Coordinates of C-alpha atoms in Angstrom, one line a residue:
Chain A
X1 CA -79.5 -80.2 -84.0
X2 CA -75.6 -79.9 -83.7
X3 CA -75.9 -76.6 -85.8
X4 CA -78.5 -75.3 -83.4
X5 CA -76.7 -75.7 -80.5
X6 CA -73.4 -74.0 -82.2
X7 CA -76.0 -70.9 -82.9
X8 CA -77.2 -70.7 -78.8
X9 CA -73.6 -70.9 -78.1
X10 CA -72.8 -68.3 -80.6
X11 CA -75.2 -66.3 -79.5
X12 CA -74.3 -66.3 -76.0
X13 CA -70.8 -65.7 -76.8
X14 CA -71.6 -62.5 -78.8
X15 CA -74.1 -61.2 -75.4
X16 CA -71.6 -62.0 -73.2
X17 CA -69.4 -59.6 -74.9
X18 CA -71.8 -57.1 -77.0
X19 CA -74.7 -57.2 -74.9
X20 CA -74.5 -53.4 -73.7
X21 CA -73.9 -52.6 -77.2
X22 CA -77.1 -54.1 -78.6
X23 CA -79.3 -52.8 -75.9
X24 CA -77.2 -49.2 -76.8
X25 CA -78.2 -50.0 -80.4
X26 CA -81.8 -51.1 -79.3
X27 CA -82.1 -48.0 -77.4
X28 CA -81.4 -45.6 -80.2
X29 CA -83.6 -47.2 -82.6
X30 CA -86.2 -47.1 -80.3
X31 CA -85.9 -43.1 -78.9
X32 CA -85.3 -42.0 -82.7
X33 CA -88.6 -44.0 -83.7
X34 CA -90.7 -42.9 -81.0
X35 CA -89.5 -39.1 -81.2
X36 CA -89.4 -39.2 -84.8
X37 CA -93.2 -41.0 -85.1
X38 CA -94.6 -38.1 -82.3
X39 CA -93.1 -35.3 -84.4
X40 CA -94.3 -37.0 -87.5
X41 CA -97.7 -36.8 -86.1
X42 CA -97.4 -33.7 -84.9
X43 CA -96.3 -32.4 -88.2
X44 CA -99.5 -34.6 -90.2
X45 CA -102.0 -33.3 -87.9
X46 CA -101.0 -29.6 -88.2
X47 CA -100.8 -30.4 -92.6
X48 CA -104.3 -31.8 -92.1
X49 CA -105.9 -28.2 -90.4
X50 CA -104.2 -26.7 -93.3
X51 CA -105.4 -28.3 -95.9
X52 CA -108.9 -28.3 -94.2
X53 CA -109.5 -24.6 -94.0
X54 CA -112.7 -23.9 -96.1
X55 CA -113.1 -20.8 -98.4
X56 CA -116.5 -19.4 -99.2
X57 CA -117.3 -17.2 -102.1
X58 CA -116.9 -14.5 -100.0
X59 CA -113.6 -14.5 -99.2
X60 CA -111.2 -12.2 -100.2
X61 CA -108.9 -13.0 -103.5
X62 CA -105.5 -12.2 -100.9
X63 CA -106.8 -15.2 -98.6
X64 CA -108.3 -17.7 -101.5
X65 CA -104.3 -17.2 -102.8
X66 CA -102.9 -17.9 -99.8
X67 CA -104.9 -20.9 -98.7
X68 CA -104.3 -21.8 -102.7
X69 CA -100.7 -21.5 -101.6
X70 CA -100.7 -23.2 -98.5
X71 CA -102.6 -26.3 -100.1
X72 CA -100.0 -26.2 -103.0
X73 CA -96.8 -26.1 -100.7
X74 CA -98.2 -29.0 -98.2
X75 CA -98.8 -31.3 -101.8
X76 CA -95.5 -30.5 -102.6
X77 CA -93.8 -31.3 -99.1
X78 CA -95.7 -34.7 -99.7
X79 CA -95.0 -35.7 -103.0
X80 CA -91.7 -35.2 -102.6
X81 CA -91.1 -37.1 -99.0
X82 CA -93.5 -40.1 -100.1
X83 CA -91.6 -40.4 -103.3
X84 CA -88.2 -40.6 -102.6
X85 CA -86.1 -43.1 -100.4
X86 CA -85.4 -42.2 -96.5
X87 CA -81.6 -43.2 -97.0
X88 CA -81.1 -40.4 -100.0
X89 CA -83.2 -38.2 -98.5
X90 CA -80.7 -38.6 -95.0
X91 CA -77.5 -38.1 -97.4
X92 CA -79.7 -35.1 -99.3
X93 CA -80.2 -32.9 -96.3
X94 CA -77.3 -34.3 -93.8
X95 CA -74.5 -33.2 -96.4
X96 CA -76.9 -30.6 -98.6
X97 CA -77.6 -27.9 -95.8
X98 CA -73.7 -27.4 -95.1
X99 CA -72.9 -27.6 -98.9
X100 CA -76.2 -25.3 -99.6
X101 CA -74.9 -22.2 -96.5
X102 CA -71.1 -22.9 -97.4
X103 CA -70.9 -23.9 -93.2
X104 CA -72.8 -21.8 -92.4
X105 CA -75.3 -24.4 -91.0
X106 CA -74.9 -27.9 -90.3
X107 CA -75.6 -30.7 -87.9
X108 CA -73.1 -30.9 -84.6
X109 CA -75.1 -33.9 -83.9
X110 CA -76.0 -36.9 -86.1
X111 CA -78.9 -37.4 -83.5
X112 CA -80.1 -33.9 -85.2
X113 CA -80.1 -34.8 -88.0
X114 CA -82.0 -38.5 -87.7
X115 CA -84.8 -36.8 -85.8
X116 CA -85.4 -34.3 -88.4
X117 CA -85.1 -36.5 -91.3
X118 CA -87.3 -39.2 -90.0
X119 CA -89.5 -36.8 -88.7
X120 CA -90.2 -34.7 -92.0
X121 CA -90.6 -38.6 -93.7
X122 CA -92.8 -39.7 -91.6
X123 CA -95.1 -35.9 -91.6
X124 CA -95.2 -36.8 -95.2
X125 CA -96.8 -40.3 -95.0
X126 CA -99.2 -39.0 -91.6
X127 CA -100.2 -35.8 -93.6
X128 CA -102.2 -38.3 -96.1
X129 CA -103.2 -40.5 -93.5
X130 CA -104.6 -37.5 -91.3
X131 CA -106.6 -36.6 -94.8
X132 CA -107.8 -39.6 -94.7
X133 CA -108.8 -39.7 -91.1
X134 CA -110.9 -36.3 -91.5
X135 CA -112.5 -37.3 -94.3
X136 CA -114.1 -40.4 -93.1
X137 CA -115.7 -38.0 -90.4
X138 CA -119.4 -37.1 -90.9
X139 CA -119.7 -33.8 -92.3
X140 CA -122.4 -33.6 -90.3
X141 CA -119.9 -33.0 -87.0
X142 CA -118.2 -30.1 -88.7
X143 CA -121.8 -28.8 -89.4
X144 CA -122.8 -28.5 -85.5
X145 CA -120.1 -27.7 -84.0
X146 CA -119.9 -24.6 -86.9
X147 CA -123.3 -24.0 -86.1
X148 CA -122.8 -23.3 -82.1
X149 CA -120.4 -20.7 -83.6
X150 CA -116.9 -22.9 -83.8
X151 CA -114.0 -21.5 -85.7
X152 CA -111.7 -23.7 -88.3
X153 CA -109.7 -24.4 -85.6
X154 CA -111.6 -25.3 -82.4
X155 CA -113.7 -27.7 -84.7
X156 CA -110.7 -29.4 -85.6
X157 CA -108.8 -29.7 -82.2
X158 CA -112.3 -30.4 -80.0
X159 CA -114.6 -32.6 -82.6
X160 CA -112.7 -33.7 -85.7
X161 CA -109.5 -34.5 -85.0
X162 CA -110.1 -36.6 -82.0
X163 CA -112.5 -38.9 -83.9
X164 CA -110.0 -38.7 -86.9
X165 CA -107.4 -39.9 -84.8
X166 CA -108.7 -42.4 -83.4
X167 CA -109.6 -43.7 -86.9
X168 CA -105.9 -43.8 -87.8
X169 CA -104.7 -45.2 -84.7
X170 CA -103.7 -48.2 -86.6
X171 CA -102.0 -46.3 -89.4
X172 CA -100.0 -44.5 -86.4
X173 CA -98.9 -47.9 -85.3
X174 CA -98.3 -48.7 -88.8
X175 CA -96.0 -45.5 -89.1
X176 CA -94.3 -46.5 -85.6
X177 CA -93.3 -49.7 -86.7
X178 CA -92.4 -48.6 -89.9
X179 CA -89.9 -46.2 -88.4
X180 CA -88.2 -49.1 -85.4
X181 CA -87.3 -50.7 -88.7
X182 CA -86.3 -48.1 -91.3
X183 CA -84.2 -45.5 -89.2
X184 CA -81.5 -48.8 -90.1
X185 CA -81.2 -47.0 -93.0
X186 CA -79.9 -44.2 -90.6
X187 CA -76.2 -45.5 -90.7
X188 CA -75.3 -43.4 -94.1
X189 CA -75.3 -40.6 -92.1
X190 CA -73.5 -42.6 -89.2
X191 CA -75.9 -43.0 -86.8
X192 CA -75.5 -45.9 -84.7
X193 CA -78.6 -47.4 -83.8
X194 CA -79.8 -51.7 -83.6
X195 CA -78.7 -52.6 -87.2
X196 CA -75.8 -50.3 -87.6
X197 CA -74.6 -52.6 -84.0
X198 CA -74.8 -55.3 -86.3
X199 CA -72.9 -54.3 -89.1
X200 CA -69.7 -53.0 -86.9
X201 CA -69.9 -56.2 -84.7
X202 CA -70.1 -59.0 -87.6
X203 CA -67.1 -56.7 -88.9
X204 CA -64.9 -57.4 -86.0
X205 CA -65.8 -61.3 -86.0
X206 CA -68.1 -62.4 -89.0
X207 CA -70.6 -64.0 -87.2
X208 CA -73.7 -62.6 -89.5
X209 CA -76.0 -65.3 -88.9
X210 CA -75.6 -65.4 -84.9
X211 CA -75.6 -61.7 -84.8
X212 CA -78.8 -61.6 -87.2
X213 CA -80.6 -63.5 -85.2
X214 CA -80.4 -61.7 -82.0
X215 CA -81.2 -58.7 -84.5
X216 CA -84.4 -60.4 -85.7
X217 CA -85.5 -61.3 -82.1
X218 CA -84.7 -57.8 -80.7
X219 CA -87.1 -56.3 -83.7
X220 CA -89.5 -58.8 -83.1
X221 CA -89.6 -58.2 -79.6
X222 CA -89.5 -54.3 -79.6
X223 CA -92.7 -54.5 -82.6
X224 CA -94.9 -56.9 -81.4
X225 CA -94.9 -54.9 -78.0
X226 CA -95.8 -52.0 -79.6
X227 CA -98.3 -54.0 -81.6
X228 CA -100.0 -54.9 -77.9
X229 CA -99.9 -51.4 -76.4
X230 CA -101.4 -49.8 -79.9
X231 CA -104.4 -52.2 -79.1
X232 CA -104.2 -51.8 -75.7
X233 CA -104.6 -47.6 -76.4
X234 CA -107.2 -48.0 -78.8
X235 CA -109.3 -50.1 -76.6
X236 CA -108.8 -47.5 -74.2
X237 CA -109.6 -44.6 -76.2
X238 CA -113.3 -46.0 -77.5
X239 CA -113.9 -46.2 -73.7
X240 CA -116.3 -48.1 -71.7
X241 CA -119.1 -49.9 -74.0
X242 CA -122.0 -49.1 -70.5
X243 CA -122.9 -46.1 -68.8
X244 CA -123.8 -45.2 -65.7
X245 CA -127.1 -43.4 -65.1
X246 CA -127.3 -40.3 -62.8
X247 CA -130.3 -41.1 -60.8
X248 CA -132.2 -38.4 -60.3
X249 CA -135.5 -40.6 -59.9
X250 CA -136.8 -44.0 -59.7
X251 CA -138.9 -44.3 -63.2
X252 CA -135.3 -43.6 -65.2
X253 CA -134.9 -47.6 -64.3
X254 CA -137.6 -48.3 -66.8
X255 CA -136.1 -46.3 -69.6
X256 CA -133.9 -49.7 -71.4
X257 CA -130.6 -48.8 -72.4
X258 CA -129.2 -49.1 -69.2
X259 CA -126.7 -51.9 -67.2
X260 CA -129.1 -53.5 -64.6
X261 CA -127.5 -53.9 -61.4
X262 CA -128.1 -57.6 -61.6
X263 CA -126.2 -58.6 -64.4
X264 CA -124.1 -61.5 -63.5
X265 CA -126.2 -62.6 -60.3
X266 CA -128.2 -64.8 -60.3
X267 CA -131.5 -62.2 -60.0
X268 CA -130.6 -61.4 -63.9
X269 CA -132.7 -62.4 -66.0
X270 CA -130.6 -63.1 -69.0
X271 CA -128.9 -65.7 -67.1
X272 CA -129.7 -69.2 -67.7
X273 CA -133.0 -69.5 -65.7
X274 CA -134.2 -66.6 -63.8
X275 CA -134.8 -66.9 -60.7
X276 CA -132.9 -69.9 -59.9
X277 CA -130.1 -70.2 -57.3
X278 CA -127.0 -72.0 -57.9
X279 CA -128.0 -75.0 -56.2
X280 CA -131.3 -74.8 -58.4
X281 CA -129.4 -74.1 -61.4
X282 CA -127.2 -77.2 -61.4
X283 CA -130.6 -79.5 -60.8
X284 CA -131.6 -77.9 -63.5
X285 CA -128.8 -78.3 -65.8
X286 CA -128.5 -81.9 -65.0
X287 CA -132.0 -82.8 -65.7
X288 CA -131.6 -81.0 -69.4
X289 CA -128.5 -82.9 -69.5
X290 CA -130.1 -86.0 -68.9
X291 CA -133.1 -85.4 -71.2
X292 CA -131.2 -83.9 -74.5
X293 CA -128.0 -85.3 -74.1
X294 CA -126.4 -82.4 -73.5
X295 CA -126.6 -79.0 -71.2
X296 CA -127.8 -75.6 -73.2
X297 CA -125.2 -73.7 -73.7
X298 CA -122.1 -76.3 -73.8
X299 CA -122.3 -76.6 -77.5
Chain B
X1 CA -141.0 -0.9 -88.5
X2 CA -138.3 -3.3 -88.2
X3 CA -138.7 -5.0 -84.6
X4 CA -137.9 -8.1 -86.4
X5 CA -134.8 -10.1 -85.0
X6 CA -134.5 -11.9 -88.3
X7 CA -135.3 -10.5 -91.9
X8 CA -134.5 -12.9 -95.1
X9 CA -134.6 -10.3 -97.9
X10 CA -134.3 -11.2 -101.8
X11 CA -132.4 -14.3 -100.6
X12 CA -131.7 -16.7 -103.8
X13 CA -129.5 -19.8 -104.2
X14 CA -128.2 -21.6 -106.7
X15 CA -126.3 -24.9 -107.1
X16 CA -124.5 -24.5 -110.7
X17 CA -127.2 -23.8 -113.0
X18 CA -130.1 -25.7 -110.7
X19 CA -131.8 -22.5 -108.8
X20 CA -132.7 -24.0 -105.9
X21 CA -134.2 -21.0 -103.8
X22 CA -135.6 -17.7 -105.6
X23 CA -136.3 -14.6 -104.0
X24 CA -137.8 -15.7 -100.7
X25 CA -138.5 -12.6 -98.1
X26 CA -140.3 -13.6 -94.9
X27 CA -139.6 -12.1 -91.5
X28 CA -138.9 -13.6 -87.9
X29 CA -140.4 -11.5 -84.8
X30 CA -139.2 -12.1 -81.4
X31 CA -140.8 -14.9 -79.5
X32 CA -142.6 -16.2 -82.6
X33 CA -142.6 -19.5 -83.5
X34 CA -142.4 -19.5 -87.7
X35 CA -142.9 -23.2 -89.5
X36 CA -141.7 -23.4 -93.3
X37 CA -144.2 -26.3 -94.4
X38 CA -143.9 -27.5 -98.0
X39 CA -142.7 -30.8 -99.7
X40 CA -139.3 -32.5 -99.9
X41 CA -137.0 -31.0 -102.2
X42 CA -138.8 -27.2 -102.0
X43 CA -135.7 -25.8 -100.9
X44 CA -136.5 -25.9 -97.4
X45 CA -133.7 -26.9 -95.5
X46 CA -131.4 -24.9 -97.8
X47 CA -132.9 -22.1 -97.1
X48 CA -132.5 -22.9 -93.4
X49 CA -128.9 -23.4 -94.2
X50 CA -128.2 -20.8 -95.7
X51 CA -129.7 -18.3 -93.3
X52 CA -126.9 -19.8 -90.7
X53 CA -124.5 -19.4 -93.2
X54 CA -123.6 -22.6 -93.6
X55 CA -124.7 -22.1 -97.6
X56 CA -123.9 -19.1 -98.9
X57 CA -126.7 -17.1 -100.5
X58 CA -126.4 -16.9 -104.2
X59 CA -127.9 -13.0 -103.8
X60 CA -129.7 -11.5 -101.6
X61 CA -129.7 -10.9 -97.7
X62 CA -130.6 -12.0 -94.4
X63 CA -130.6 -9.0 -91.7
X64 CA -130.2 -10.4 -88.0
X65 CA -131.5 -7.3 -85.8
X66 CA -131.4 -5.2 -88.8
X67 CA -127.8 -5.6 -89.8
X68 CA -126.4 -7.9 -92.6
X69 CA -124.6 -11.4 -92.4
X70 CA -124.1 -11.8 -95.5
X71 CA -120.9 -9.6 -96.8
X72 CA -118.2 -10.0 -93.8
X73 CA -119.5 -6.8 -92.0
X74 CA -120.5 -9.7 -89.2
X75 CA -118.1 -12.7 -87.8
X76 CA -120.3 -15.8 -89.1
X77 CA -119.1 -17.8 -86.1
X78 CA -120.3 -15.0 -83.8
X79 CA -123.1 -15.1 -85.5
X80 CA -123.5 -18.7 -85.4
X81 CA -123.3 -18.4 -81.6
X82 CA -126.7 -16.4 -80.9
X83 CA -128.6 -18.6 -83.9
X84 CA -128.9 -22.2 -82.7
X85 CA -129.7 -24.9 -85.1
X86 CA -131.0 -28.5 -84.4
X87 CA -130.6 -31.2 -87.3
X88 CA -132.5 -33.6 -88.7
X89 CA -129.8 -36.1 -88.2
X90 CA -128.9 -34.6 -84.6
X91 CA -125.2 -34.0 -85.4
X92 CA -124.2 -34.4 -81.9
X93 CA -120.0 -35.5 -81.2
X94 CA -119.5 -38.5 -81.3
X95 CA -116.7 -38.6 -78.9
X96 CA -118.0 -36.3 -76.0
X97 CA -120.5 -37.6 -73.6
X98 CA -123.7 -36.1 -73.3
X99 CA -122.9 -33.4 -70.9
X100 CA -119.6 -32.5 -72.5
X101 CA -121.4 -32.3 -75.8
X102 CA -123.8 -29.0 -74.2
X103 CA -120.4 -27.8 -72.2
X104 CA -117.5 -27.5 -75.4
X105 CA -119.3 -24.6 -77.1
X106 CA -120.0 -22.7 -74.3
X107 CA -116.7 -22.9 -73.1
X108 CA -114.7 -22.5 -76.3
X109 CA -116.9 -19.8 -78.4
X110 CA -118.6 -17.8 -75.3
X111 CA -115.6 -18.9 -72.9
X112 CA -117.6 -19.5 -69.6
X113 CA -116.1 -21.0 -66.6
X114 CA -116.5 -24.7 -66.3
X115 CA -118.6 -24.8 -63.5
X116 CA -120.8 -21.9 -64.8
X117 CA -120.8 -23.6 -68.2
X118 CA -122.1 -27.4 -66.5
X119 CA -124.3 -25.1 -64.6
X120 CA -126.2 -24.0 -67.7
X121 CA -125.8 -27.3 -69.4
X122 CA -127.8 -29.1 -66.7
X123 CA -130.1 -26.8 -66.3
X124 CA -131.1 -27.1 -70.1
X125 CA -131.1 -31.5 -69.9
X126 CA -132.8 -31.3 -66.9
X127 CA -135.4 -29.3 -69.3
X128 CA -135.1 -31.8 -71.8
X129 CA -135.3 -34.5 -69.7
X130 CA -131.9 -36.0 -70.3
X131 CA -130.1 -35.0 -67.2
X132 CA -129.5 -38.9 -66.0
X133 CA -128.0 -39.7 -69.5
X134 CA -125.1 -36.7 -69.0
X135 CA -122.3 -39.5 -68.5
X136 CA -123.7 -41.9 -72.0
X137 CA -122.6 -41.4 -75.2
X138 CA -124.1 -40.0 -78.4
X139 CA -124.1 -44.1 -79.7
X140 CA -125.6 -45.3 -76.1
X141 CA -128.8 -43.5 -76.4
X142 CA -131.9 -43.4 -78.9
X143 CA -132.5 -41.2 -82.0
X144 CA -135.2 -39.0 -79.6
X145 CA -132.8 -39.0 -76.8
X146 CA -130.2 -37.5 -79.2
X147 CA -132.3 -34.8 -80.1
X148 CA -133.5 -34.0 -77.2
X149 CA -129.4 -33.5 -76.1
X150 CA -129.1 -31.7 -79.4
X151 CA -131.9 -29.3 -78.5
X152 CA -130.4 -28.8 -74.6
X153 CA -126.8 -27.8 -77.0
X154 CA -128.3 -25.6 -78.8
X155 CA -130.3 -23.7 -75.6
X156 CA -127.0 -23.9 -73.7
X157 CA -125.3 -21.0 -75.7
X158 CA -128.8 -19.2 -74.9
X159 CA -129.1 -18.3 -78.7
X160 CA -131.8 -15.2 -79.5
X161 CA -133.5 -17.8 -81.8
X162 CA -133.2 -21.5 -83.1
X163 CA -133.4 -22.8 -86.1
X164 CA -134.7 -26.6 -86.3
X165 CA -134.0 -28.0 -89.3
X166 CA -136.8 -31.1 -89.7
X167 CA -136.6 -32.4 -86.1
X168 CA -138.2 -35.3 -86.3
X169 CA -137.8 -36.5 -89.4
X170 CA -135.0 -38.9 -88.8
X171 CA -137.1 -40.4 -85.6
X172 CA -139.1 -43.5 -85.2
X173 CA -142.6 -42.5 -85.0
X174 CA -143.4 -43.4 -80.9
X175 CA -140.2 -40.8 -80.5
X176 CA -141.1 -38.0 -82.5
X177 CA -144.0 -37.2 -79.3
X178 CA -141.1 -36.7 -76.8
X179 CA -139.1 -34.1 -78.6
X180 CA -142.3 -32.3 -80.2
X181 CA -143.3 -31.4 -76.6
X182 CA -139.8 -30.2 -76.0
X183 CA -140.6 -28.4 -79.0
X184 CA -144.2 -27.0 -77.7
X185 CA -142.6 -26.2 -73.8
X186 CA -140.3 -23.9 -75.5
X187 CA -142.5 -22.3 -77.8
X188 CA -144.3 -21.7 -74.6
X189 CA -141.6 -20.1 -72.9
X190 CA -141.7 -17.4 -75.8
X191 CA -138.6 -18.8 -77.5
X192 CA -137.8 -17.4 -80.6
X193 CA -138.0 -20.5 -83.3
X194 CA -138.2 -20.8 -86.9
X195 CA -139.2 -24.3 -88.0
X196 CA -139.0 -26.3 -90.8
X197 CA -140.9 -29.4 -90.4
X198 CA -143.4 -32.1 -91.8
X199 CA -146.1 -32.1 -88.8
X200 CA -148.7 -30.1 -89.3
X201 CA -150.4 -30.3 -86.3
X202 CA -147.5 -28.8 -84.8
X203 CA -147.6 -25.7 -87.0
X204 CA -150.8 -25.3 -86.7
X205 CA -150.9 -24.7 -82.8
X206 CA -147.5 -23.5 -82.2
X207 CA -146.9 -21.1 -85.4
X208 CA -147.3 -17.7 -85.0
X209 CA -146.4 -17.5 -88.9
X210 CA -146.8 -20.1 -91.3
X211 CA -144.4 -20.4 -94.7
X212 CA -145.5 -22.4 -97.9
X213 CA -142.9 -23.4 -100.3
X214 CA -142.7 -25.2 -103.3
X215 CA -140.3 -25.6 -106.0
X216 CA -137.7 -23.0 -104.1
X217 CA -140.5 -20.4 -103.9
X218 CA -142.6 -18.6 -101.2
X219 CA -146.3 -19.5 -102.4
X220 CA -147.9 -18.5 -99.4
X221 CA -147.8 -17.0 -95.7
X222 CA -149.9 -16.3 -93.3
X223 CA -151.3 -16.8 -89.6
X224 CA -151.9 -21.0 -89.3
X225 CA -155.5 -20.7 -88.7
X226 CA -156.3 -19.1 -92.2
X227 CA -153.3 -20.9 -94.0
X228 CA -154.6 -24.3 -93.1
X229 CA -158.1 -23.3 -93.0
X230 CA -158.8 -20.8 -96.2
X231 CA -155.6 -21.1 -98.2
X232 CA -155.4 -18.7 -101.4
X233 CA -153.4 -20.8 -103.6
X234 CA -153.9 -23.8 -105.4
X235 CA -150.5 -25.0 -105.0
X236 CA -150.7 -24.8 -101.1
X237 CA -154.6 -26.6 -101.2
X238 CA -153.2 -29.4 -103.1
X239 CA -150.1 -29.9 -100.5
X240 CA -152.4 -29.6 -97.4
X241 CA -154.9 -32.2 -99.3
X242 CA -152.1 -34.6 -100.3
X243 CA -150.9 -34.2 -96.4
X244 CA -154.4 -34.7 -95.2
X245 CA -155.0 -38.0 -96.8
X246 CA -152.0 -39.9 -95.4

């Protein structure tokens, strides 16, 4: 207990001092993961039209090469993102593009430089999760929106993708919280985001394990809120489970898959004893009571 | 003599070595209904397919008002656009509501107006009999329902003909009535429509043509009331008998 204590006071002593610097630190982890993730799925979605675009046997042998070509670069771009760490791909293309153009090009900003890199990482990962996403559609949706005369492209943005992303709504969230925790890694290239806070402050006073702790909170806290919203946007995006009917006349009433007006009243017949009102209903409820030992539905 | 709107010429297909459609040539006047009648697995729906491009022909050609599809002379989705097509299994989106499902092609592919696109789109449910489902979703309402919307889809881009690929095969027998008399109203109307389908009753009103095929191959065509009455092959005798038992 005494050691617990000596952590709470620990911990307050390192807020009282650092506490700008950690929300500082919690701040950049959070805008580079968020920008980085959008981009990321900006970049997947546009590698999954790509790689999408049929070819028929009619085609000419100029556009079969090129969509050959296309296909063949977007593997690449994948392979070689998926299967190589973040922190050597930061060091890679932070010092490679100067070293590459002698100066001629290079990053004024480390902020720059995490966006893209995170970014292109993260394309790589969503390109295969869009893939995915599309080809758990039904082919049958591609089939009729081609046949009201859809191109590649408008049968992607209106029909597929909108059904594909919502499929991989959780593999976005995966990506998101992926990226809160691995742009740490982001501190090769000197970019000062929650962890790298850390690391500068336990070197100033060595208290790891206080400072840890407020790091593991502060991930915790930042995830398992964007754990919540994620749900809280998928729920939203399958919409509402009823419909309303636009009454036009009275016989639609009859037609079944419909929410009746009473549900919930006590006029609704799929409530406990139709017809009954509440005063009723409790007479009721007592005399089942009384008879079977218990009241239906209180199992 | 051409006044046809649709001509299928020579047209054969092939799946690897498995010929699944050999030489078939019928023609498609306007404001006929033709039915392609034969059993499962005759190439029937492929042949459908492949006359709205979404097969390609192995050889042959199919001539819409007298000019070729086939070949890149023609934009397919253009194409597309004035040949409807209604599914067996509906195809409708999934993530648009009823309404929006009739609206998106119009307004992406013939680029109407919003309003003048709804317009059109009611107009067509109302037909159908769906107009107080426009706000449900494809998953809210009942296999008949859905095709019924999927007909009203394909009407909204007011196509020159429609192509209805087994309608009612994927329905529940006390729904296949409802969208049959869509079916019938239409073919009233002087629609243009080339059916493949199981109910012969059907093609024997409605049909202006009728087209027997079995094993990928035209065996027979002809006006319903001799077809079905005085057919000339044995092949198409032995289908109608086996059909007339059930």
């Amino acid at each position: 207990m005494d050691s617990f204590s000596a952590l709470i006071t620990d911990i307050g002593d390192l807020l009282a001092v650092y506490w700008k610097t950690y929300l500082t630190g919690m701040g950049s982890t959070l805008l580079l993961a968020v920008v980085a993730t959008a981009i990321g799925c900006v970049i997947g979605l546009i590698c999954g039209i790509l790689n999408t675009i049929p070819y028929a046997p009619g085609d000419t042998s100029a556009k079969k090469f090129f969509l050959k070509l296309v296909r063949a670069v977007i593997r690449i771009y994948v392979e070689v993102f998926r299967g190589t760490p973040m922190v050597l791909q930061a060091v890679f293309i932070y010092y490679g593009v100067p070293y590459v153009t002698n100066n001629a090009m290079r990053f004024d900003s480390v902020w720059a430089a995490a966006i893209l890199i995170v970014s292109i990482n993260t394309g790589a990962y969503m390109a295969e999760s869009v893939r995915g996403g599309i080809i758990s559609i039904d082919p049958g949706q591609t089939e009729g929106a081609k046949a009201i005369g859809m191109n590649h492209f408008q049968t992607m943005t209106s029909v597929i993708l909108p059904q594909a992303i919502r499929n991989i709504m959780p593999q976005i969230g995966n990506n998101f919280i992926i990226n809160v925790k691995d742009t740490s890694v982001m501190f090769i290239i000197t970019f000062t985001e929650f962890f790298a806070v850390h690391r500068n402050i336990v070197g100033l006073n060595y208290m790891y394990f206080p400072s840890a702790t407020i790091e593991m909170i502060g991930y915790l806290a930042v995830t398992l809120t964007a754990s919540f919203l994620l749900r809280w946007v998928e729920r939203r995006m399958d919409g509402k489970s009823s419909y309303e009917l636009v009454q036009t006349d009275n016989l639609t009433m009859a037609a079944g898959t419909y929410s009746h007006p009473d549900r919930g009243t006590p006029f609704d017949e799929r409530s406990g004893e139709f017809g009954a009102t509440g005063e009723e209903r409790k007479r009721i409820k007592l005399g089942l009571k009384n008879r079977n030992g218990s009241a239906r539905g209180e199992r | 003599m051409s006044d046809a709107i649709l001509e299928v010429r020579h047209l054969s297909k092939s799946f690897g070595k498995n010929e699944v459609l050999r030489d078939i040539d019928f023609d498609v006047h306007p404001g006929d209904v033709t039915s392609i009648i034969g059993a499962s697995g005759s190439g029937k729906s492929t042949l459908l397919r492949c006359i709205n491009l979404l097969e390609t022909p192995t050889s042959g050609d199919v001539l819409f008002h007298g000019e070729s599809v086939i070949g890149g002379k023609v934009n397919p989705n253009k194409y597309r656009a004035k040949v409807g097509m209604v599914f067996q299994s509906f195809n409708l989106f999934d993530n648009m509501s009823v309404l929006k499902n009739c609206v998106v092609g119009q307004m992406k592919v013939l680029k109407r107006s919003k309003e003048e696109a709804e317009a059109n789109a009611m107009k067509y449910l109302e037909r159908v009999g769906m107009a107080p489902y426009i706000k449900a979703k494809p998953r809210q309402i009942s296999g008949g329902m859905k095709q019924r919307v999927a007909i009203a889809r394909a009407l909204a881009m007011d196509p020159e003909i429609l192509l209805f690929d087994e309608p009612t095969s994927a329905l529940d027998p006390e729904m296949v009535g409802e969208v049959l008399q869509v079916m019938r109203g239409l073919a009233a109307d002087g629609m243009t429509m080339l059916v493949v389908t199981h109910e012969m009753a059907f093609a024997r009103d409605v049909s202006a043509n009728v087209v027997f095929m079995k094993d990928g191959v035209i065996w027979e065509q002809g006006e319903p009331a001799r077809l079905f009455s005085a057919p000339e092959r044995q092949e198409t005798r032995d289908f109608l008998a086996r059909f007339m038992e059930r």
